[in-house]
Amino acid sequence: TGENYKVAEEIFLESNMVLYANWKLNHEHIFVWIIDKEATNTAIGKKYEKCTICDMKRNENTVIPVLPYKAGTLLVNKEYECEVEVVSSKGEPTVIYRKPIKSEKETIEIPDEIIINGISYKVINIADNAFNNNYSITKVVIGNNVKTIGERAFSGCKNLKSVTMGSRVTLIGSKAFYNCKNLAKVVIPSKVVSIGKYAFKNCVSLSTLTIEKSVEKIDKEAFSGCKKLKKIKFKAKKIKLGRDAIMRF
């Protein structure tokens, strides 16, 4: 009849009527993502876009990144030879440094971040007891994403001589460096707010100490028993001191 009809339009055919379809390829596509292969914690996935009208495909073999591990998962990082625990997998994934794999290393670096299966995890805390009574350590460098040094993290590390704390440390836990008898110098970073009880107790070689202005609280006996402590530089204007917080004997 020479008339034009729209796609999906309902029409009625009379007897002996012939209908010709002239499909045009310039219709407006509506694409949706189709997953070929799901991503896992250890392997990438694949996906592509498909038009819901004409089945046209595009962006084939688009990579779906490896998934971060869930909170609470324990992981091993071979580069820094350590065990970590996932804190959060949302946004920027984060972990706690739990312990070294090899206890005989002399120099320990707590990195800003570690990479596992292509995913970067920020190291934000050092766990309680992470290096407790480790006699091999002589030097520690703490990364700039670490905020908390856990309780007894380096307690009893009698050969530890040097500690460099990262710029974002805000809390030094109780007994964090207790009985580190060869530790001679400590600079408390500029964002530290609280130093826990007995944190540096019996660090008998400690001779110089710098307390930055951010510090609000030094708990009881935090620096007691530091027999060689002769020079203390206070930058903070107001600090809450616990009982015998700074005492050489």
Coordinates of C-alpha atoms in Angstrom, one line a residue:
T1 CA 0.0 0.0 0.0
G2 CA 3.1 2.2 0.2
E3 CA 2.4 3.0 3.9
N4 CA 5.1 3.1 6.5
Y5 CA 4.8 1.4 9.9
K6 CA 6.8 1.7 13.1
V7 CA 8.7 -1.1 14.7
A8 CA 6.4 -3.1 17.1
E9 CA 3.3 -1.3 15.7
E10 CA 0.3 -3.5 15.5
I11 CA -1.2 -3.8 12.0
F12 CA -3.9 -5.9 10.4
L13 CA -3.2 -7.6 7.0
E14 CA -5.9 -7.9 4.4
S15 CA -5.9 -10.9 2.1
N16 CA -3.3 -10.9 -0.6
M17 CA -1.4 -8.0 1.1
V18 CA 2.4 -8.3 1.1
L19 CA 4.4 -6.7 3.9
Y20 CA 8.0 -5.6 3.3
A21 CA 10.4 -4.8 6.2
N22 CA 13.0 -2.2 5.5
W23 CA 15.2 -2.2 8.7
K24 CA 17.3 0.9 9.3
L25 CA 20.5 0.6 11.3
N26 CA 20.6 4.2 12.5
H27 CA 18.2 3.6 15.4
E28 CA 19.2 4.9 18.9
H29 CA 21.0 2.1 20.7
I30 CA 20.4 1.2 24.3
F31 CA 23.4 -0.6 25.7
V32 CA 23.7 -2.6 28.9
W33 CA 26.8 -4.3 30.4
I34 CA 27.1 -8.1 30.1
I35 CA 29.6 -9.9 32.3
D36 CA 31.5 -12.6 30.5
K37 CA 33.6 -13.6 33.5
E38 CA 33.2 -12.5 37.1
A39 CA 36.2 -10.9 38.8
T40 CA 37.6 -12.6 42.0
N41 CA 40.2 -11.7 44.6
T42 CA 43.0 -13.2 42.5
A43 CA 41.8 -12.9 38.9
I44 CA 40.4 -10.1 36.7
G45 CA 37.0 -10.4 35.0
K46 CA 35.7 -9.5 31.5
K47 CA 32.6 -7.7 30.3
Y48 CA 31.1 -6.0 27.2
E49 CA 28.2 -3.8 26.2
K50 CA 25.2 -5.1 24.2
C51 CA 22.4 -3.2 22.6
T52 CA 19.0 -4.3 23.8
I53 CA 17.4 -3.5 20.5
C54 CA 19.7 -5.0 17.9
D55 CA 22.2 -7.0 19.9
M56 CA 25.1 -4.9 18.7
K57 CA 28.2 -5.3 20.9
R58 CA 30.9 -2.8 21.8
N59 CA 33.8 -2.5 24.3
E60 CA 34.3 -6.2 24.2
N61 CA 36.9 -7.7 26.7
T62 CA 36.6 -4.7 29.0
V63 CA 38.6 -5.7 32.2
I64 CA 36.8 -5.9 35.5
P65 CA 39.6 -5.3 38.2
V66 CA 40.5 -7.8 40.8
L67 CA 38.3 -7.5 43.9
P68 CA 39.8 -6.4 47.2
Y69 CA 39.7 -8.9 50.1
K70 CA 37.0 -8.5 52.7
A71 CA 37.6 -7.0 56.2
G72 CA 39.2 -9.5 58.6
T73 CA 41.1 -11.4 55.8
L74 CA 44.7 -12.3 56.7
L75 CA 47.2 -11.8 53.8
V76 CA 50.9 -12.3 53.2
N77 CA 53.0 -9.7 51.4
K78 CA 56.2 -11.2 50.0
E79 CA 57.9 -7.9 49.2
Y80 CA 57.9 -6.7 52.8
E81 CA 57.8 -10.2 54.3
C82 CA 54.8 -9.5 56.6
E83 CA 51.4 -10.6 57.5
V84 CA 48.6 -8.1 57.3
E85 CA 44.9 -8.0 58.1
V86 CA 42.3 -6.2 56.0
V87 CA 40.5 -3.4 57.8
S88 CA 38.3 -2.1 55.0
S89 CA 37.8 -3.0 51.4
K90 CA 35.7 0.0 50.6
G91 CA 37.1 3.1 48.8
E92 CA 40.8 3.0 49.4
P93 CA 41.4 -0.5 51.0
T94 CA 43.4 -0.5 54.3
V95 CA 45.2 -3.0 56.4
I96 CA 46.9 -3.5 59.8
Y97 CA 50.5 -4.7 59.9
R98 CA 50.2 -7.8 62.1
K99 CA 53.7 -9.3 62.2
P100 CA 56.8 -10.1 60.2
I101 CA 57.2 -13.4 58.5
K102 CA 60.9 -13.6 59.3
S103 CA 61.8 -12.6 62.8
E104 CA 65.5 -12.4 62.3
K105 CA 65.5 -9.2 60.1
E106 CA 67.5 -6.3 61.6
T107 CA 65.9 -3.5 59.7
I108 CA 62.1 -3.3 59.6
E109 CA 60.2 -1.0 57.2
I110 CA 56.5 -0.6 57.7
P111 CA 55.5 0.7 54.3
D112 CA 53.0 3.4 53.4
E113 CA 51.1 0.7 51.4
I114 CA 51.4 -2.8 50.1
I115 CA 50.2 -4.3 46.8
I116 CA 48.5 -7.7 46.7
N117 CA 47.2 -9.0 43.4
G118 CA 47.4 -5.6 41.8
I119 CA 45.4 -3.8 44.6
S120 CA 47.0 -1.2 46.8
Y121 CA 46.2 -1.4 50.5
K122 CA 47.2 1.5 52.9
V123 CA 48.9 0.4 56.1
I124 CA 47.2 2.4 58.8
N125 CA 48.0 0.6 62.1
I126 CA 50.7 -1.6 63.7
A127 CA 49.0 -4.4 65.6
D128 CA 49.4 -5.1 69.3
N129 CA 52.5 -7.4 70.0
A130 CA 53.6 -7.1 66.3
F131 CA 57.3 -7.3 67.3
N132 CA 57.1 -8.1 71.0
N133 CA 60.4 -9.4 72.3
N134 CA 62.1 -9.5 68.9
Y135 CA 65.8 -9.4 69.7
S136 CA 66.9 -9.1 66.1
I137 CA 65.5 -5.7 65.3
T138 CA 68.0 -2.7 65.4
K139 CA 66.2 -0.2 63.2
V140 CA 62.5 0.6 62.4
V141 CA 61.1 2.9 59.8
I142 CA 57.3 3.5 60.1
G143 CA 55.3 4.6 57.0
N144 CA 53.4 7.8 56.6
N145 CA 49.9 6.2 56.6
V146 CA 50.3 4.6 60.0
K147 CA 48.1 6.2 62.6
T148 CA 48.4 3.9 65.6
I149 CA 51.3 2.0 67.1
G150 CA 49.6 -0.8 69.0
E151 CA 50.2 -1.9 72.6
R152 CA 53.5 -3.7 73.2
A153 CA 54.2 -3.4 69.4
F154 CA 58.0 -3.2 70.0
S155 CA 58.1 -4.0 73.7
G156 CA 61.2 -5.9 74.8
C157 CA 63.1 -5.2 71.5
K158 CA 66.3 -4.9 73.5
N159 CA 68.6 -4.3 70.5
L160 CA 66.4 -1.6 68.9
K161 CA 68.5 1.5 68.5
S162 CA 66.6 3.7 65.9
V163 CA 62.9 4.5 65.3
T164 CA 61.6 6.8 62.6
M165 CA 57.9 7.4 63.0
G166 CA 55.7 8.4 60.1
S167 CA 54.1 11.8 59.9
R168 CA 50.5 10.6 60.6
V169 CA 51.0 8.7 63.8
T170 CA 48.4 10.0 66.3
L171 CA 48.5 7.3 69.0
I172 CA 51.4 5.4 70.6
G173 CA 49.9 2.5 72.6
S174 CA 50.7 1.3 76.1
K175 CA 54.1 -0.3 76.4
A176 CA 54.7 0.2 72.7
F177 CA 58.5 0.6 73.3
Y178 CA 58.7 -0.7 76.8
N179 CA 62.1 -2.0 77.8
C180 CA 63.9 -1.1 74.5
K181 CA 67.2 -0.7 76.3
N182 CA 69.3 0.5 73.4
L183 CA 66.9 3.1 72.1
A184 CA 68.8 6.4 72.4
K185 CA 66.7 9.1 70.7
V186 CA 63.0 9.6 70.2
V187 CA 61.2 12.3 68.2
I188 CA 57.4 12.3 68.7
P189 CA 55.7 13.2 65.3
S190 CA 53.7 16.4 65.0
K191 CA 50.3 14.7 64.9
V192 CA 50.7 12.5 68.0
V193 CA 47.9 13.2 70.5
S194 CA 48.4 10.5 73.1
I195 CA 51.3 8.5 74.5
G196 CA 50.1 5.4 76.4
K197 CA 51.2 4.3 79.8
Y198 CA 54.6 2.7 80.1
A199 CA 55.1 3.5 76.4
F200 CA 58.9 4.1 76.8
K201 CA 59.4 2.8 80.3
N202 CA 62.9 1.5 81.0
C203 CA 64.4 2.7 77.8
V204 CA 67.6 3.2 79.8
S205 CA 69.7 4.5 76.8
L206 CA 67.2 7.2 75.9
S207 CA 68.9 10.5 76.3
T208 CA 67.0 13.0 74.1
L209 CA 63.3 13.4 73.7
T210 CA 61.2 15.9 71.6
I211 CA 57.5 16.3 72.4
E212 CA 55.6 18.1 69.6
K213 CA 52.9 20.6 70.2
S214 CA 50.1 18.2 69.1
V215 CA 50.6 16.0 72.2
E216 CA 47.7 16.4 74.7
K217 CA 48.3 13.4 77.0
I218 CA 51.2 11.5 78.3
D219 CA 50.0 8.6 80.4
K220 CA 51.5 7.3 83.7
E221 CA 55.1 6.2 83.7
A222 CA 55.3 6.7 79.9
F223 CA 59.0 7.6 80.2
S224 CA 59.8 6.4 83.7
G225 CA 63.1 4.5 84.3
C226 CA 64.8 6.4 81.4
K227 CA 68.0 6.9 83.4
K228 CA 70.0 8.7 80.8
L229 CA 67.2 11.1 79.8
K230 CA 68.8 14.5 80.1
K231 CA 67.3 16.6 77.3
I232 CA 63.5 17.0 76.8
K233 CA 62.2 19.5 74.3
F234 CA 58.5 20.4 74.9
K235 CA 56.7 22.2 72.1
A236 CA 53.3 21.6 73.4
K237 CA 51.8 24.4 75.6
K238 CA 49.4 22.2 77.6
I239 CA 49.8 18.5 78.3
K240 CA 47.9 16.2 80.7
L241 CA 50.6 14.2 82.5
G242 CA 49.9 10.9 84.2
R243 CA 51.5 9.8 87.4
D244 CA 55.3 9.7 87.1
A245 CA 54.9 10.2 83.3
I246 CA 58.5 11.5 82.9
M247 CA 60.8 10.1 85.6
R248 CA 64.4 9.0 85.3
F249 CA 64.3 6.6 88.3

